[in-house]
Each structure stands twice: as structure tokens, then as C-alpha cells.
Amino acid sequence: MAVETSKMIIPVVDDGLGNSSYLVDLGDGRAVAVDPCLDLRALRATADRHGLTVAFAADTHLHADFMSGAVQLAATEGARVLASAAGRREFAHTGLTDCDEVDLGGLTLRALATPGHTGEHLAFQLLDGSSLLGVFTGGSLIVGGAARTDLAGAEQTEELTRAQYRSLRRLAELPDRTPVWPTHGAGSFCSAPTGGERVTTIGREKATNALLAAPDEDAFVAQLLAGLGSFPPYFLRLAELNRRGRTIATDPIVPGMDERRIESLLAGGAVLVDVRPVRDFAAGHIPGAVSIPLRAQFASWLGWLLDPATPYIVVRNPEQDLADLVWQAVKIGFAPPAGELAGGLAAWQGPTTSTPLLRPDQVTGAAMLDVRQDSEFHSGHIPGASHIELGALPAQAVDVTGPVVVMCGHGERAMTAASILERAGQAPAGVLDGGPHDWADSSGQALA
């Protein structure tokens, strides 16, 4: 029978982590979920809209940037979990090896061993009889590149990069018209290149993917590794957490706490995380609070800047969605907050402080600290600005000398950096409201 893949493959995109899960409509009310995240709200809503029940949950690899929702789908929807046998998962699943096939009830899922991003990585071909409908490539072949190979430790990086070379060549042997549905994409720290498109074809990648154009394996290794930047430390924990499997019995509850209880927890080592927007934090906040505005990227920065073993308490505005905050934390393997400030900042009777938010014309001649990623900084920065990536700042805050104006691309990361400096006793002169291009437009000067 003819199958229209544009209707049967339904992407569920997590813009914050930069990943795509997929629902495959099997045509009989059942679906396959490929690489589902533990925060299943969007996937379940999508399934409900299409009248689908998840019957299979297929994981391409032991994800390094989010908790898998496969075990949760098995527990709540009765889904059959499909995953690599080499992953040694500690929960009930169908362990697959190279070329194993699973009958989906009319369609077939065929496993392809594609190590590189992780050692046990599988791609999944979707077939209708002998007709190849497409391939789920996870973290092997992605749009414009291949996912990073340095998440299992430095001692395995070169070996996995060479395996990635062979995996991409294997995938490139598929017919040019084959649709490619990757998991990692723009915004994911697992992904080396950036770009807006999340799906592609084998033919397009053969024509445009610079890694597939590498003349030999050594050149491929050098090219892929040169494109890798830093990544959040929680990446190093999640593969093992996913190997064990995790479910959430009920929606986590975050208790409201009064000032006395919060002060007691802070004295015991807890961290106060203020998730309000930048302007609210700038106008007034509790001394020592870490600013991590609640937005799509909240999970990444929570996981980068906090130790998962450290309890944290949140301060939010009433209109901010506490459930969104909780699920963003859970999907990267963090516990929910130990509590939140009941009544928000308005209920706080203790001291508060503020952080100047400065227009571009107010920072002329000021010492600037740029906390963007290396690649962003080198693509254009304010002349004379010093540079420390936000993820590295907690360890280097004491080395920042003199009052500096902190900047990033828009202001969110800069305010986070300012709060880190304040906690270290290095109060900044302020935060740039905007980014380098706003400064260039205001000053009429070129970026370096």
C-alpha cells in the first residue's frame, strides 16, 4: 500500500533542549514514540489530538541530554520498549541488535547499529513491506552534521568519533530520497552545527553535509571534534540514569514556604533560584539568589549551574507556570524544587538588592564581560570585552577583577552571570540590556 509519511510522522519538538521526538501513526489508532522525553505533556497532547495510543516506545540511544520517557510510557500506556541490547538497560524492554526487525502491525521497524554519538546507538529504518519510508537517526546523521562524540569521557572520544564516521557512511548508502528524522537539532548541546531545519533527506545531506564530504576518516575526526563546544555537566549523568530507567508516579508537588523556613534551608546549603524575568530580577531580588529566567532554556542552565544533589527553592511571579518549571527540571534528571517562596517576592520581609540594567549607550568605555558560548563570542563581540562562558563562570567568578558590565546575546544569561558574581562578592556594574549588535547599532562602531 502507498504510505504518505508526511501525515504519519508527527514531530514533537522541544525547543529548549533542541530535540525532536516523533510519533508514528500506525493507521489503526496505535503509535510508535521515537525518543520520547520524560516530560510527556506535549507528546501526550499530540497523541490525543490525533486519537493515538502509544503502543511502542523506541529509544535510539541512552540520551545524554534528557531523561527518556520510554519507561513511563510502558508503565502508564503499556507501551513496548524497543532499545539497543548493548545498552544493558535494567528494565523490561526488547533488546535489539543490528538488522533486527520489529513487526508494528503492517509496518516494520529495523534496527541499524550506528555507534558514534554513543557506543550502543541505533538508527531505526521504517519499512512498509520492502519499501523504505525513512530512517530515525537519533544522534548519528543530523541536519548539516553529526551529533557530538565526547559524552562518554575523553578516553573514548576518538574511538567513538571514528565509529561515527563509519555510521554516517553506512547511512549515506541509503537511497537519496530517504527521509531522515534526527533527534538532535538546533539548540541541542549534543549537536555540533546549528540551523533551523530539523528533518532532511539522505540526498540532501550527501550534497551539503560537510562531514560527509570529509576526504577520509582522519579528516572527519579532526573536523567533527573542532566543532564541539562545552556542554552541561548533567550530560555525563543521564546515560546511566536512563540505563536504570525512571518513572514519575504523580505530578510532583512543590510546597509553598515562608521566609523563616527558606532561611533555614539556605543556611543548610540550599540555593535560591529566582526564575522571574530579567527586568523583575534587576528591579529587586533576594541577595544571593541565582537568576535563571523561566523560559525554554531553563532546564539547560539549571543543569549547568546547580549540583543535582543541592536542594533549591524557587522565587517566581504568580503568572509563571510552576508545572513547566518542575517538568523542565525532571526531564534532565533533577529533583523538583524543595519549595517555593509563598506569595512571591512581595511576601519577602528581608533585605533585597537590585542590579542595574543598562542601555547600550550607557556602557561606552565600561569594562565588559561577555558570557556567551565561545562560538558566539568569536562570531562578533564588543572590542576589548573579556570572555568567560556562563557555564564556566561559577569556578572563575573570583578571578573577575573590578566592576564589569555583563553581557550576552539578549540579557538572560548576562543576568544569570551577574547573580553569580554577586554571590561571589564581585558585584557587577550592571547588565547590558541587549546584545553586541544592539551596542554596535547604538555606538556606530564595528564588532571585533
PDB file of C-alpha atoms in Angstrom, residues 216-318:
ATOM      1  CA  ASP A 216      38.929  10.412   4.826  1.00  0.00           C
ATOM      2  CA  GLU A 217      38.404   9.212   8.371  1.00  0.00           C
ATOM      3  CA  ASP A 218      41.196  11.310   9.913  1.00  0.00           C
ATOM      4  CA  ALA A 219      39.841  14.468   8.293  1.00  0.00           C
ATOM      5  CA  PHE A 220      36.354  13.594   9.569  1.00  0.00           C
ATOM      6  CA  VAL A 221      37.667  13.160  13.114  1.00  0.00           C
ATOM      7  CA  ALA A 222      39.504  16.476  13.063  1.00  0.00           C
ATOM      8  CA  GLN A 223      36.529  18.305  11.594  1.00  0.00           C
ATOM      9  CA  LEU A 224      33.912  16.920  13.971  1.00  0.00           C
ATOM     10  CA  LEU A 225      35.993  17.472  17.097  1.00  0.00           C
ATOM     11  CA  ALA A 226      36.892  21.020  16.056  1.00  0.00           C
ATOM     12  CA  GLY A 227      33.207  21.933  16.025  1.00  0.00           C
ATOM     13  CA  LEU A 228      32.444  20.809  19.571  1.00  0.00           C
ATOM     14  CA  GLY A 229      31.912  23.298  22.353  1.00  0.00           C
ATOM     15  CA  SER A 230      31.272  22.947  26.058  1.00  0.00           C
ATOM     16  CA  PHE A 231      28.218  21.140  27.429  1.00  0.00           C
ATOM     17  CA  PRO A 232      26.302  20.998  30.728  1.00  0.00           C
ATOM     18  CA  PRO A 233      27.761  18.601  33.295  1.00  0.00           C
ATOM     19  CA  TYR A 234      24.449  16.798  33.773  1.00  0.00           C
ATOM     20  CA  PHE A 235      25.038  15.210  30.352  1.00  0.00           C
ATOM     21  CA  LEU A 236      27.579  12.930  31.980  1.00  0.00           C
ATOM     22  CA  ARG A 237      24.981  11.524  34.408  1.00  0.00           C
ATOM     23  CA  LEU A 238      21.978  10.908  32.215  1.00  0.00           C
ATOM     24  CA  ALA A 239      23.157   7.866  30.273  1.00  0.00           C
ATOM     25  CA  GLU A 240      23.414   5.863  33.494  1.00  0.00           C
ATOM     26  CA  LEU A 241      20.113   7.236  34.816  1.00  0.00           C
ATOM     27  CA  ASN A 242      18.439   6.204  31.571  1.00  0.00           C
ATOM     28  CA  ARG A 243      20.049   2.784  31.729  1.00  0.00           C
ATOM     29  CA  ARG A 244      18.342   2.261  35.065  1.00  0.00           C
ATOM     30  CA  GLY A 245      15.074   3.837  33.951  1.00  0.00           C
ATOM     31  CA  ARG A 246      12.888   6.318  35.780  1.00  0.00           C
ATOM     32  CA  THR A 247       9.174   6.890  36.171  1.00  0.00           C
ATOM     33  CA  ILE A 248       7.176   9.624  37.869  1.00  0.00           C
ATOM     34  CA  ALA A 249       4.220   8.240  39.792  1.00  0.00           C
ATOM     35  CA  THR A 250       2.309  11.529  40.093  1.00  0.00           C
ATOM     36  CA  ASP A 251       2.838  15.143  39.170  1.00  0.00           C
ATOM     37  CA  PRO A 252       5.433  16.487  41.620  1.00  0.00           C
ATOM     38  CA  ILE A 253       4.155  18.898  44.250  1.00  0.00           C
ATOM     39  CA  VAL A 254       6.199  21.959  45.282  1.00  0.00           C
ATOM     40  CA  PRO A 255       5.218  23.277  48.719  1.00  0.00           C
ATOM     41  CA  GLY A 256       4.960  26.975  49.457  1.00  0.00           C
ATOM     42  CA  MET A 257       7.376  28.094  52.169  1.00  0.00           C
ATOM     43  CA  ASP A 258       7.552  31.101  54.427  1.00  0.00           C
ATOM     44  CA  GLU A 259      10.614  33.242  54.918  1.00  0.00           C
ATOM     45  CA  ARG A 260      11.769  31.504  58.102  1.00  0.00           C
ATOM     46  CA  ARG A 261      11.687  28.044  56.514  1.00  0.00           C
ATOM     47  CA  ILE A 262      13.552  29.268  53.444  1.00  0.00           C
ATOM     48  CA  GLU A 263      16.241  30.961  55.515  1.00  0.00           C
ATOM     49  CA  SER A 264      16.717  27.684  57.408  1.00  0.00           C
ATOM     50  CA  LEU A 265      17.174  25.741  54.185  1.00  0.00           C
ATOM     51  CA  LEU A 266      19.558  28.329  52.777  1.00  0.00           C
ATOM     52  CA  ALA A 267      21.628  28.130  55.945  1.00  0.00           C
ATOM     53  CA  GLY A 268      21.843  24.374  55.358  1.00  0.00           C
ATOM     54  CA  GLY A 269      23.258  24.812  51.861  1.00  0.00           C
ATOM     55  CA  ALA A 270      20.177  25.119  49.649  1.00  0.00           C
ATOM     56  CA  VAL A 271      20.236  27.538  46.721  1.00  0.00           C
ATOM     57  CA  LEU A 272      17.609  30.140  45.937  1.00  0.00           C
ATOM     58  CA  VAL A 273      16.736  30.219  42.210  1.00  0.00           C
ATOM     59  CA  ASP A 274      14.850  33.284  41.009  1.00  0.00           C
ATOM     60  CA  VAL A 275      13.020  32.424  37.780  1.00  0.00           C
ATOM     61  CA  ARG A 276      11.363  35.804  37.192  1.00  0.00           C
ATOM     62  CA  PRO A 277      12.088  37.780  34.011  1.00  0.00           C
ATOM     63  CA  VAL A 278      15.295  39.792  33.758  1.00  0.00           C
ATOM     64  CA  ARG A 279      13.657  43.163  34.403  1.00  0.00           C
ATOM     65  CA  ASP A 280      11.926  41.934  37.537  1.00  0.00           C
ATOM     66  CA  PHE A 281      15.140  40.470  38.922  1.00  0.00           C
ATOM     67  CA  ALA A 282      17.031  43.667  38.083  1.00  0.00           C
ATOM     68  CA  ALA A 283      14.481  45.809  39.939  1.00  0.00           C
ATOM     69  CA  GLY A 284      14.763  43.796  43.135  1.00  0.00           C
ATOM     70  CA  HIS A 285      15.760  40.351  44.351  1.00  0.00           C
ATOM     71  CA  ILE A 286      16.863  38.464  47.441  1.00  0.00           C
ATOM     72  CA  PRO A 287      20.641  38.718  47.954  1.00  0.00           C
ATOM     73  CA  GLY A 288      22.403  35.514  46.934  1.00  0.00           C
ATOM     74  CA  ALA A 289      19.646  34.336  44.588  1.00  0.00           C
ATOM     75  CA  VAL A 290      20.691  32.856  41.254  1.00  0.00           C
ATOM     76  CA  SER A 291      18.767  34.322  38.339  1.00  0.00           C
ATOM     77  CA  ILE A 292      17.644  31.665  35.829  1.00  0.00           C
ATOM     78  CA  PRO A 293      14.645  33.106  33.973  1.00  0.00           C
ATOM     79  CA  LEU A 294      11.898  30.584  33.279  1.00  0.00           C
ATOM     80  CA  ARG A 295      11.923  30.117  29.505  1.00  0.00           C
ATOM     81  CA  ALA A 296      12.501  27.276  27.070  1.00  0.00           C
ATOM     82  CA  GLN A 297      16.201  27.050  28.007  1.00  0.00           C
ATOM     83  CA  PHE A 298      15.607  26.956  31.775  1.00  0.00           C
ATOM     84  CA  ALA A 299      16.453  23.262  32.101  1.00  0.00           C
ATOM     85  CA  SER A 300      19.828  23.580  30.384  1.00  0.00           C
ATOM     86  CA  TRP A 301      21.021  26.371  32.665  1.00  0.00           C
ATOM     87  CA  LEU A 302      19.599  24.820  35.824  1.00  0.00           C
ATOM     88  CA  GLY A 303      21.507  21.650  34.955  1.00  0.00           C
ATOM     89  CA  TRP A 304      24.663  23.539  34.066  1.00  0.00           C
ATOM     90  CA  LEU A 305      24.876  25.765  37.131  1.00  0.00           C
ATOM     91  CA  LEU A 306      23.463  23.712  40.004  1.00  0.00           C
ATOM     92  CA  ASP A 307      24.619  20.484  41.589  1.00  0.00           C
ATOM     93  CA  PRO A 308      21.733  17.993  41.349  1.00  0.00           C
ATOM     94  CA  ALA A 309      22.397  16.940  44.934  1.00  0.00           C
ATOM     95  CA  THR A 310      21.820  20.501  46.212  1.00  0.00           C
ATOM     96  CA  PRO A 311      18.246  21.379  47.228  1.00  0.00           C
ATOM     97  CA  TYR A 312      16.896  24.514  45.603  1.00  0.00           C
ATOM     98  CA  ILE A 313      13.984  26.829  46.302  1.00  0.00           C
ATOM     99  CA  VAL A 314      12.366  28.986  43.648  1.00  0.00           C
ATOM    100  CA  VAL A 315      11.026  32.515  43.519  1.00  0.00           C
ATOM    101  CA  ARG A 316       8.530  33.152  40.713  1.00  0.00           C
ATOM    102  CA  ASN A 317       5.802  35.529  39.657  1.00  0.00           C
ATOM    103  CA  PRO A 318       2.221  34.260  40.111  1.00  0.00           C
TER     104      PRO A 318
END
